[in-house]
Coordinates of C-alpha atoms in Angstrom, one line a residue:
M1 CA -18.9 -140.4 16.2
F2 CA -19.6 -137.2 14.1
W3 CA -22.9 -136.6 15.8
V4 CA -21.4 -137.3 19.2
L5 CA -18.9 -134.6 18.5
V6 CA -21.5 -132.2 17.3
F7 CA -23.5 -132.7 20.4
L8 CA -20.6 -132.1 22.8
L9 CA -19.3 -129.1 20.8
T10 CA -22.7 -127.4 21.2
A11 CA -23.2 -128.3 24.8
C12 CA -21.5 -125.1 26.2
A13 CA -23.8 -122.3 26.0
P14 CA -22.3 -118.9 24.8
I15 CA -22.1 -116.3 27.5
P16 CA -21.0 -112.9 26.2
T17 CA -18.8 -110.3 28.1
L18 CA -18.0 -105.8 27.4
A19 CA -9.2 -85.4 21.2
P20 CA -11.2 -85.8 17.9
A21 CA -10.0 -88.5 15.7
P22 CA -8.8 -87.9 12.1
A23 CA -11.5 -88.0 9.4
A24 CA -11.7 -91.4 7.8
T25 CA -10.7 -92.0 4.1
S26 CA -12.8 -94.1 2.0
I27 CA -11.8 -97.6 1.0
P28 CA -14.2 -98.4 -1.8
A29 CA -16.2 -101.6 -2.2
L30 CA -15.6 -103.0 1.2
L31 CA -19.2 -103.3 2.2
P32 CA -22.7 -102.7 0.6
T33 CA -24.1 -99.2 0.2
P34 CA -25.0 -97.6 3.6
I35 CA -28.5 -97.8 4.6
P36 CA -30.6 -94.5 4.6
T37 CA -30.4 -92.1 7.6
G38 CA -32.8 -92.8 10.3
T39 CA -33.1 -96.6 9.9
T40 CA -31.7 -99.5 11.7
R41 CA -29.2 -101.7 9.9
P42 CA -31.0 -104.7 8.6
T43 CA -29.7 -108.2 9.1
T44 CA -27.4 -109.0 6.1
E45 CA -27.4 -112.1 4.1
L46 CA -23.9 -112.8 5.5
E47 CA -25.4 -112.9 9.0
V48 CA -28.2 -115.3 7.9
M49 CA -26.3 -117.8 5.8
Y50 CA -22.6 -118.2 5.8
T51 CA -21.1 -119.6 2.6
P52 CA -17.4 -120.5 3.3
T53 CA -14.5 -120.1 1.2
P54 CA -13.6 -123.5 -0.3
Q55 CA -10.8 -125.2 1.4
P56 CA -9.8 -122.1 3.5
L57 CA -6.3 -122.0 4.8
V58 CA -5.4 -119.8 7.8
D59 CA -1.9 -118.5 7.3
S60 CA -1.2 -117.3 10.8
P61 CA 2.2 -115.8 11.3
A62 CA 5.0 -118.1 12.4
W63 CA 5.8 -116.2 15.7
A64 CA 2.2 -116.8 16.8
Q65 CA 2.4 -120.6 16.4
D66 CA 4.8 -121.0 19.4
A67 CA 4.2 -117.9 21.7
V68 CA 2.8 -117.7 25.2
L69 CA 0.4 -114.9 25.5
Y70 CA 0.2 -112.6 28.5
E71 CA -2.9 -110.4 29.1
V72 CA -2.2 -107.1 30.8
F73 CA -4.5 -104.6 32.4
V74 CA -2.3 -101.6 32.2
R75 CA -4.2 -99.6 35.0
S76 CA -3.5 -102.4 37.5
F77 CA 0.1 -103.5 36.5
Y78 CA 2.7 -101.1 37.5
D79 CA 2.7 -97.5 38.4
S80 CA 6.0 -95.6 37.3
D81 CA 4.9 -92.1 38.4
G82 CA 3.3 -92.5 41.8
D83 CA -0.4 -91.5 40.9
G84 CA -1.7 -94.9 41.9
I85 CA -2.6 -95.9 38.3
G86 CA -0.6 -98.3 36.2
D87 CA 1.0 -97.0 33.1
I88 CA 2.8 -97.9 29.9
A89 CA 6.2 -96.9 31.3
G90 CA 5.6 -99.2 34.2
L91 CA 4.9 -102.2 32.0
T92 CA 8.1 -101.3 30.0
A93 CA 10.1 -101.3 33.2
N94 CA 8.9 -104.8 34.0
L95 CA 9.3 -106.6 30.7
D96 CA 12.1 -108.6 32.4
Y97 CA 9.4 -110.2 34.5
L98 CA 7.4 -111.2 31.5
E99 CA 10.5 -112.5 29.8
Q100 CA 11.2 -114.6 32.9
L101 CA 7.7 -115.9 32.8
G102 CA 8.2 -117.0 29.1
A103 CA 5.8 -114.6 27.5
G104 CA 6.3 -114.2 23.7
A105 CA 3.4 -111.8 23.2
I106 CA 1.6 -109.2 25.3
W107 CA -2.1 -108.5 24.9
L108 CA -2.8 -104.9 26.2
M109 CA -6.3 -104.2 27.2
P110 CA -7.6 -100.9 25.9
I111 CA -5.1 -98.0 26.2
H112 CA -7.2 -95.2 24.5
P113 CA -8.9 -92.2 26.3
S114 CA -12.1 -93.3 27.8
P115 CA -14.6 -92.3 30.5
S116 CA -14.6 -95.7 32.0
Y117 CA -11.8 -97.3 34.1
H118 CA -11.6 -100.3 31.7
G119 CA -11.5 -98.4 28.6
Y120 CA -13.9 -100.6 26.4
D121 CA -15.8 -97.3 25.3
V122 CA -13.2 -95.4 23.4
V123 CA -13.3 -91.6 22.9
D124 CA -10.2 -91.2 20.6
Y125 CA -8.6 -94.2 18.8
F126 CA -5.7 -92.3 17.8
A127 CA -4.3 -91.3 21.3
V128 CA -3.1 -92.9 24.5
N129 CA -5.1 -92.5 27.7
P130 CA -3.3 -89.7 29.6
D131 CA -3.6 -91.9 32.7
Y132 CA -1.3 -94.5 31.0
G133 CA 1.2 -92.1 29.2
T134 CA 2.0 -90.8 25.9
Q135 CA 2.5 -92.1 22.3
G136 CA 6.2 -91.8 23.0
D137 CA 5.7 -94.3 25.9
M138 CA 3.9 -96.6 23.5
I139 CA 6.8 -96.5 21.0
A140 CA 9.3 -97.1 23.8
L141 CA 7.2 -100.2 25.0
V142 CA 7.0 -101.7 21.4
D143 CA 10.7 -101.2 20.8
A144 CA 11.7 -102.6 24.1
A145 CA 9.5 -105.6 23.7
H146 CA 10.8 -106.2 20.2
E147 CA 14.3 -106.2 21.4
R148 CA 13.3 -109.2 23.7
G149 CA 11.5 -110.9 20.9
I150 CA 8.2 -110.2 22.6
R151 CA 5.3 -109.2 20.3
V152 CA 2.7 -106.6 21.3
I153 CA -1.1 -107.0 20.5
M154 CA -3.6 -104.1 21.2
D155 CA -7.2 -104.6 22.1
F156 CA -9.3 -103.3 19.2
V157 CA -12.7 -102.2 20.2
V158 CA -14.7 -101.1 17.0
N159 CA -18.1 -102.7 17.7
H160 CA -19.0 -99.6 19.5
V161 CA -17.5 -96.2 20.7
S162 CA -17.9 -94.1 23.8
K163 CA -21.0 -91.9 23.9
E164 CA -18.4 -89.1 24.3
H165 CA -16.8 -90.0 21.0
P166 CA -16.8 -86.7 18.9
F167 CA -18.4 -88.3 15.9
F168 CA -21.3 -89.6 18.0
Q169 CA -21.7 -86.3 19.6
D170 CA -21.9 -84.7 16.4
A171 CA -24.6 -87.1 15.2
L172 CA -26.7 -87.4 18.3
G173 CA -30.0 -85.6 17.7
N174 CA -28.6 -84.3 14.4
P175 CA -29.9 -86.3 11.2
G176 CA -28.0 -84.0 9.0
S177 CA -24.6 -84.8 10.5
K178 CA -22.0 -86.1 8.2
Y179 CA -21.7 -88.9 10.7
S180 CA -25.4 -89.8 10.8
D181 CA -24.7 -93.0 8.9
W182 CA -22.0 -94.1 11.3
F183 CA -24.4 -95.3 13.9
L184 CA -27.5 -97.4 14.2
W185 CA -30.5 -95.1 15.1
T186 CA -33.8 -96.4 16.2
N187 CA -35.8 -93.3 15.5
E188 CA -35.8 -90.5 12.9
D189 CA -34.6 -87.9 15.4
H190 CA -31.4 -89.8 16.0
T191 CA -32.0 -89.6 19.8
S192 CA -32.4 -93.4 20.2
Y193 CA -29.8 -95.9 19.1
E194 CA -28.5 -99.4 19.4
A195 CA -25.9 -99.9 22.0
F196 CA -23.6 -102.8 23.1
G197 CA -25.3 -104.9 25.6
G198 CA -28.0 -102.2 25.9
F199 CA -25.5 -99.8 27.6
E200 CA -26.3 -96.3 26.4
H201 CA -22.8 -95.1 26.9
M202 CA -21.5 -97.6 24.2
P203 CA -23.3 -96.8 20.9
K204 CA -22.7 -99.3 18.2
L205 CA -21.1 -98.4 14.9
N206 CA -22.8 -99.1 11.6
H207 CA -20.5 -101.4 9.8
G208 CA -22.9 -101.3 6.7
N209 CA -21.3 -98.0 6.0
P210 CA -18.0 -98.2 4.0
D211 CA -16.6 -95.1 5.8
V212 CA -16.8 -96.9 9.0
V213 CA -14.8 -99.9 7.7
A214 CA -12.3 -97.4 6.3
Y215 CA -12.1 -95.9 9.7
V216 CA -11.4 -99.3 11.3
V217 CA -8.5 -99.8 8.8
Q218 CA -7.2 -96.4 9.4
I219 CA -7.1 -97.0 13.2
A220 CA -5.0 -100.1 12.6
R221 CA -2.7 -98.5 10.1
F222 CA -2.0 -95.8 12.7
W223 CA -0.9 -98.3 15.4
M224 CA 1.0 -100.5 13.1
D225 CA 3.2 -97.5 12.2
L226 CA 3.5 -95.8 15.6
D227 CA 6.5 -93.6 14.7
G228 CA 5.0 -92.7 11.2
D229 CA 8.1 -93.7 9.4
G230 CA 6.2 -95.8 6.8
D231 CA 7.5 -99.1 8.2
Y232 CA 4.4 -101.1 9.3
T233 CA 6.6 -103.9 10.9
D234 CA 7.9 -101.7 13.8
G235 CA 4.5 -100.9 15.4
V236 CA 2.1 -103.2 17.2
D237 CA 2.2 -106.7 15.9
G238 CA -1.6 -107.4 16.0
F239 CA -5.0 -106.8 17.3
R240 CA -7.4 -108.5 19.6
A241 CA -10.8 -107.9 18.3
D242 CA -13.4 -107.2 21.1
V243 CA -16.9 -108.7 20.8
A244 CA -16.0 -109.9 17.2
K245 CA -19.2 -111.7 16.7
E246 CA -21.2 -108.5 16.8
V247 CA -19.2 -106.9 13.9
P248 CA -19.9 -108.3 10.3
L249 CA -17.3 -110.8 9.0
T250 CA -16.7 -108.5 6.0
T251 CA -15.2 -105.8 8.2
W252 CA -12.6 -108.3 9.8
Q253 CA -11.9 -109.6 6.3
A254 CA -11.2 -106.0 5.2
L255 CA -9.0 -105.5 8.1
R256 CA -7.1 -108.7 7.5
R257 CA -6.8 -107.9 3.7
E258 CA -5.6 -104.5 4.1
G259 CA -3.3 -105.0 7.2
R260 CA -1.6 -107.9 5.6
K261 CA -0.6 -105.9 2.7
L262 CA 1.3 -103.6 5.1
N263 CA 2.8 -106.3 7.4
P264 CA 2.5 -109.9 6.3
D265 CA 3.1 -110.9 10.0
L266 CA 0.1 -109.2 11.4
F267 CA -1.8 -111.2 13.9
L268 CA -5.6 -110.9 14.3
L269 CA -7.2 -112.6 17.3
G270 CA -10.9 -112.7 17.7
E271 CA -13.1 -112.7 20.9
A272 CA -16.0 -114.6 19.3
W273 CA -17.4 -115.6 22.7
D274 CA -19.4 -118.8 21.9
G275 CA -19.3 -122.2 23.6
N276 CA -20.4 -123.8 20.3
A277 CA -17.4 -124.6 18.1
Q278 CA -19.6 -124.9 15.0
H279 CA -20.4 -121.2 15.3
L280 CA -16.7 -120.3 15.3
V281 CA -15.8 -121.7 12.0
K282 CA -16.7 -118.8 9.8
W283 CA -14.5 -116.3 11.7
Y284 CA -11.4 -118.1 10.4
D285 CA -12.6 -117.5 6.8
D286 CA -10.0 -114.8 5.6
A287 CA -10.6 -112.9 8.9
F288 CA -8.9 -114.2 12.2
D289 CA -5.6 -116.1 12.6
A290 CA -6.9 -117.2 16.1
L291 CA -9.9 -117.4 18.2
F292 CA -10.2 -117.7 22.0
D293 CA -11.2 -121.3 22.7
F294 CA -14.4 -120.6 24.7
P295 CA -15.8 -124.0 24.1
L296 CA -12.8 -125.5 26.0
Y297 CA -12.8 -122.9 28.5
H298 CA -16.5 -123.5 29.5
T299 CA -15.8 -127.3 29.5
L300 CA -12.8 -126.8 32.0
A301 CA -14.0 -124.0 34.1
G302 CA -17.8 -123.9 33.9
D303 CA -19.7 -120.8 34.3
Q304 CA -17.4 -117.8 34.2
D305 CA -19.3 -116.1 37.1
Q306 CA -19.4 -119.2 39.3
S307 CA -16.5 -120.8 41.2
E308 CA -15.9 -124.4 42.4
D309 CA -18.3 -125.8 39.7
S310 CA -15.9 -127.2 37.2
V311 CA -13.4 -129.8 36.0
L312 CA -10.7 -127.7 37.3
A313 CA -12.2 -127.7 40.8
G314 CA -12.7 -131.6 40.7
E315 CA -16.4 -131.1 40.5
K316 CA -17.0 -132.7 37.1
E317 CA -15.2 -135.4 35.2
P318 CA -12.9 -134.5 32.2
D319 CA -14.8 -136.8 29.7
F320 CA -15.6 -134.2 27.2
L321 CA -12.1 -132.6 26.9
N322 CA -11.0 -134.9 23.9
A323 CA -14.2 -134.4 22.1
I324 CA -13.7 -130.5 22.2
I325 CA -10.0 -130.7 21.2
I326 CA -10.3 -133.3 18.6
G327 CA -13.7 -131.9 17.4
E328 CA -12.4 -128.5 16.8
D329 CA -9.4 -129.9 15.0
K330 CA -11.9 -131.6 12.6
L331 CA -14.1 -128.5 12.2
F332 CA -11.6 -125.8 11.9
P333 CA -9.7 -125.0 8.7
S334 CA -6.0 -126.0 8.1
G335 CA -3.6 -123.6 9.8
Y336 CA -6.1 -122.4 12.5
Q337 CA -4.8 -121.1 15.9
V338 CA -6.8 -121.2 19.2
V339 CA -5.8 -119.2 22.3
R340 CA -6.4 -121.5 25.4
F341 CA -6.8 -120.0 28.9
V342 CA -8.2 -120.8 32.2
N343 CA -9.4 -117.2 33.1
N344 CA -9.4 -113.6 31.7
H345 CA -10.5 -110.2 32.6
D346 CA -14.2 -111.2 32.2
T347 CA -14.2 -114.4 34.1
N348 CA -13.6 -115.4 37.7
R349 CA -9.8 -115.9 38.4
V350 CA -8.7 -119.4 38.2
M351 CA -7.5 -119.3 41.8
S352 CA -11.0 -118.5 43.0
D353 CA -12.5 -121.0 40.5
V354 CA -10.5 -123.9 42.1
G355 CA -11.4 -122.9 45.8
E356 CA -8.1 -121.4 46.4
E357 CA -6.3 -124.7 46.4
W358 CA -2.8 -124.4 45.4
A359 CA -2.6 -127.9 44.1
R360 CA -5.4 -127.3 41.7
A361 CA -3.9 -123.9 40.5
H362 CA -0.6 -125.9 39.7
T363 CA -2.7 -128.6 37.8
A364 CA -4.7 -126.0 35.8
A365 CA -1.4 -124.5 34.7
T366 CA 0.1 -127.8 33.9
L367 CA -2.9 -128.5 31.6
N368 CA -3.1 -125.2 29.9
L369 CA 0.6 -124.8 29.1
T370 CA 1.0 -128.3 27.5
L371 CA -2.1 -128.4 25.4
P372 CA -1.8 -127.5 21.7
G373 CA -2.5 -123.9 20.7
M374 CA -1.3 -120.6 22.2
P375 CA -1.7 -120.6 26.0
M376 CA -2.6 -117.3 27.6
I377 CA -1.7 -116.3 31.1
Y378 CA -3.7 -113.4 32.7
Y379 CA -1.7 -110.9 34.7
G380 CA -1.5 -112.1 38.4
E381 CA -2.6 -115.8 37.5
A382 CA 1.0 -117.1 37.7
F383 CA 1.2 -116.5 41.4
G384 CA -2.4 -117.1 42.4
M385 CA -4.3 -113.7 42.5
R386 CA -7.9 -114.3 43.3
G387 CA -11.0 -112.5 42.2
E388 CA -14.7 -113.1 41.4
K389 CA -17.5 -111.0 39.8
G390 CA -18.9 -108.5 42.2
R391 CA -22.6 -107.9 43.0
G392 CA -22.6 -104.2 41.7
T393 CA -22.7 -102.6 45.1
P394 CA -21.0 -100.8 43.5
Y395 CA -18.4 -102.9 41.8
W396 CA -18.6 -105.7 39.3
D397 CA -15.6 -106.9 37.3
E398 CA -13.1 -104.6 39.2
Y399 CA -12.5 -107.5 41.6
R400 CA -11.2 -109.6 38.7
R401 CA -8.8 -106.8 37.6
E402 CA -7.4 -105.9 41.0
P403 CA -3.9 -104.3 41.3
M404 CA -1.0 -106.5 40.3
D405 CA 0.4 -107.8 43.7
W406 CA 4.1 -107.2 43.6
Y407 CA 4.7 -107.1 47.2
A408 CA 4.0 -109.0 50.4
A409 CA 2.8 -105.9 52.2
E410 CA 0.9 -104.7 49.0
E411 CA 3.0 -101.5 49.3
G412 CA 6.2 -100.5 47.4
E413 CA 7.5 -99.0 44.3
G414 CA 5.3 -99.5 41.4
M415 CA 2.3 -100.9 43.3
T416 CA -1.0 -99.5 41.9
T417 CA -3.7 -98.3 44.3
W418 CA -6.6 -97.3 42.0
F419 CA -8.9 -100.0 43.4
K420 CA -8.4 -101.1 47.0
P421 CA -11.9 -101.5 48.7
P422 CA -12.0 -103.3 52.1
D423 CA -13.6 -106.3 50.5
R424 CA -11.0 -106.9 47.8
Y425 CA -9.7 -110.4 47.3
N426 CA -6.0 -109.8 47.6
A427 CA -4.5 -108.8 50.9
P428 CA -1.0 -108.1 52.5
H429 CA 0.9 -111.1 53.6
D430 CA -1.3 -113.8 52.0
Q431 CA 1.6 -115.6 50.2
I432 CA 0.1 -114.2 46.9
S433 CA 2.6 -111.8 45.5
V434 CA 5.6 -111.8 43.3
E435 CA 7.9 -111.0 46.3
E436 CA 6.7 -113.8 48.3
Q437 CA 7.1 -116.5 45.6
A438 CA 9.9 -115.3 43.4
S439 CA 12.8 -116.8 45.2
L440 CA 11.1 -119.8 46.8
S441 CA 11.0 -123.3 45.6
G442 CA 7.6 -125.1 45.0
T443 CA 5.7 -121.9 44.4
L444 CA 3.0 -121.4 41.8
L445 CA 5.0 -118.8 40.1
G446 CA 8.1 -121.1 40.0
H447 CA 5.8 -123.7 38.5
Y448 CA 4.6 -121.4 35.8
R449 CA 8.2 -120.3 35.0
A450 CA 9.3 -123.9 34.7
L451 CA 6.3 -124.8 32.5
T452 CA 6.9 -122.0 30.1
R453 CA 10.5 -122.6 29.9
V454 CA 10.0 -126.4 29.0
R455 CA 7.3 -125.4 26.6
N456 CA 9.5 -122.9 24.8
D457 CA 12.5 -125.3 24.7
H458 CA 10.5 -128.2 23.2
P459 CA 8.8 -128.1 19.7
A460 CA 6.5 -131.0 20.7
L461 CA 4.8 -128.8 23.4
Q462 CA 4.5 -125.8 21.0
T463 CA 3.5 -127.1 17.7
G464 CA 3.6 -130.9 18.1
A465 CA 0.7 -133.2 17.3
F466 CA -1.9 -134.0 20.0
G467 CA -2.7 -137.7 20.7
R468 CA -5.5 -139.0 22.8
V469 CA -4.9 -141.5 25.6
Q470 CA -7.4 -143.9 26.8
V471 CA -7.8 -143.7 30.6
S472 CA -9.5 -146.5 32.7
E473 CA -9.7 -147.7 36.2
A474 CA -9.6 -144.0 37.6
N475 CA -11.8 -141.0 38.2
G476 CA -11.0 -137.5 37.3
V477 CA -7.9 -138.3 35.3
Y478 CA -7.1 -136.9 31.8
A479 CA -4.1 -137.7 29.6
F480 CA -2.7 -136.9 26.2
T481 CA 0.5 -137.0 24.2
R482 CA 2.4 -134.5 22.2
H483 CA 4.8 -135.5 19.4
A484 CA 7.2 -133.6 17.1
P485 CA 9.2 -135.4 14.3
S486 CA 13.0 -134.8 14.2
T487 CA 14.4 -131.9 12.1
A488 CA 17.8 -130.8 11.2
D489 CA 18.0 -129.0 14.5
T490 CA 16.0 -131.0 17.0
P491 CA 15.4 -134.6 17.7
E492 CA 12.1 -136.5 17.7
E493 CA 10.2 -135.7 20.8
W494 CA 7.3 -137.7 22.6
F495 CA 5.7 -136.3 25.8
L496 CA 2.9 -137.8 27.9
I497 CA 0.9 -135.5 30.1
V498 CA -1.4 -136.8 32.8
V499 CA -3.5 -134.7 35.2
N500 CA -5.5 -135.8 38.1
F501 CA -8.4 -133.5 38.8
S502 CA -9.9 -135.6 41.5
G503 CA -9.4 -135.1 45.3
E504 CA -8.1 -138.6 45.8
T505 CA -4.9 -140.6 44.8
Q506 CA -5.7 -142.3 41.5
S507 CA -3.8 -145.1 39.8
P508 CA -5.1 -145.1 36.1
A509 CA -4.4 -147.5 33.4
L510 CA -3.2 -145.5 30.3
E511 CA -3.3 -146.8 26.8
L512 CA -1.1 -144.7 24.5
E513 CA -1.5 -144.6 20.8
L514 CA 2.1 -144.2 19.8
A515 CA 3.5 -144.5 16.2
I516 CA 6.4 -146.6 17.3
G517 CA 6.8 -149.5 19.8
G518 CA 8.4 -149.1 23.2
P519 CA 9.4 -149.6 25.9
F520 CA 10.0 -146.1 26.7
M521 CA 11.8 -144.4 29.6
A522 CA 9.8 -141.8 31.2
V523 CA 11.2 -138.7 32.9
D524 CA 9.4 -135.8 34.7
V525 CA 10.7 -133.0 32.6
L526 CA 10.0 -130.5 35.3
S527 CA 11.8 -132.2 38.1
G528 CA 14.2 -134.6 36.3
E529 CA 12.8 -137.4 38.3
A530 CA 12.6 -140.9 36.6
W531 CA 9.1 -142.5 36.6
P532 CA 8.3 -146.1 35.6
D533 CA 8.9 -147.2 32.1
V534 CA 6.2 -147.1 29.6
P535 CA 5.6 -150.7 28.4
D536 CA 5.3 -151.8 24.8
D537 CA 1.9 -153.6 24.7
T538 CA 0.2 -153.3 28.0
P539 CA -1.4 -150.3 29.7
Y540 CA 0.9 -147.9 31.6
R541 CA 0.1 -147.7 35.2
I542 CA 1.1 -144.8 37.5
D543 CA 0.1 -143.4 40.8
L544 CA -1.0 -139.8 40.9
A545 CA -1.5 -137.6 44.1
P546 CA -4.7 -135.8 44.4
A547 CA -5.1 -132.7 42.2
S548 CA -1.8 -133.1 40.5
G549 CA -0.2 -133.4 37.1
V550 CA 2.9 -134.6 35.4
V551 CA 4.7 -133.8 32.2
L552 CA 6.7 -137.0 31.2
Q553 CA 9.3 -136.9 28.4
L554 CA 9.4 -140.3 26.8
S555 CA 12.5 -141.8 25.0
L556 CA 13.1 -145.2 23.6
R557 CA 15.1 -147.6 26.0
D558 CA 18.4 -148.8 24.3

């Protein structure tokens, strides 16, 4: 069985994504001595052979273990000042929307000054992009979010900088610059250099230089204490590490070590984009609290640049899901967290991935919000925004990051307009907006709100144990259980989740592995509808409509 798990966990190929700052202060002995000027950083022993810490334990903060994460592209979200560009004040004004959606944490895509629309090439790590507002706006956002019990996580892009970053400009073509050893030059004149993805506007930082690591820690300290009062718990609550695999593990370990001294509840989330779960293990070693679950994403959604080719689209069987989920649980260290998702800013949107079928979008949500781990919702996902990778004529990922659709007419207060080409995916009066779905029953938005409400109300769906269910006599059906023991405050809970990814009605036979005997009463926790009882010693048989799912709460029949 072990070798079967290894094969399945390696089956998904990794597919990667994308004012002068204060001088850094040294943090000694974080990394080896920097390499000489004019040379390229050699591959370190850590990168060749990883030796894990014996019996590592991931002590992720308690708040992160039951939160729903919401990803926000500020530029597209809500425009508070009428310039067509979303801003931080606009996000703050709409925290009620996120609260209604059940979000317990917000991940902000880059908010720093940058020459690009997406912000993943940073010019100044200690400032807010003027398009998005001010540091005061950021303080107001964090304060308002904290008042609602919502945590704030910032994108943390330290693998590379913008070509316009002052340190790089000082060092470019200047071997005598005090920042020469901050970058990875490929010639002695310092006119050629390593860059992320080969994009010359994103020169890579040399993390073999302790001053670079000290700078990374300094950036984190700044945003953890936004108001400069010395309290590192009233700033941002964590960081999402961009292209984490291209930065040495030792940098992330230094960030964790120093950050946790300042705030024991600091949360570090790594974007280690790799479809092989075995390659992810080392990033938990005194580094990240959580990683994005790319192995499961690719098993569910297929190629991030293709649509209608996946389990979610009904094109593949869900046979390997248990192998990924159970395999990761065996591979990863105790206390690990994973962030599970069905789309993000670097993938086709899930509504496009499932061929714009509302039923399939409902089913994808049902699965993602009931699996163990931290579920993530991408802005616009909850009401069905569409978007696929462009062809570069002239746009690429912009179509996956279109303006948040607040209104039926795509016009109104707060609507951003920064990207509205004629061939965009989201259009007026397409039934895909907050306004068109907020007050109607049976909508995708209503489904998301109901799912997050149920999840947030039931410990079994947050941190409860995952149990496999054997499915037979059906195609395209996947099922599992969640269980939480009783506590002083909550009763014991059992849930059975069943999803039908196929395009036909299915009547599966389900063999549950429960610790106690039945029979059980079964109630659809979303609708309150009673379903057939779960028998004690024979398979449970139910009928499932095409592309549908059900969340059943089980209780012993008196």
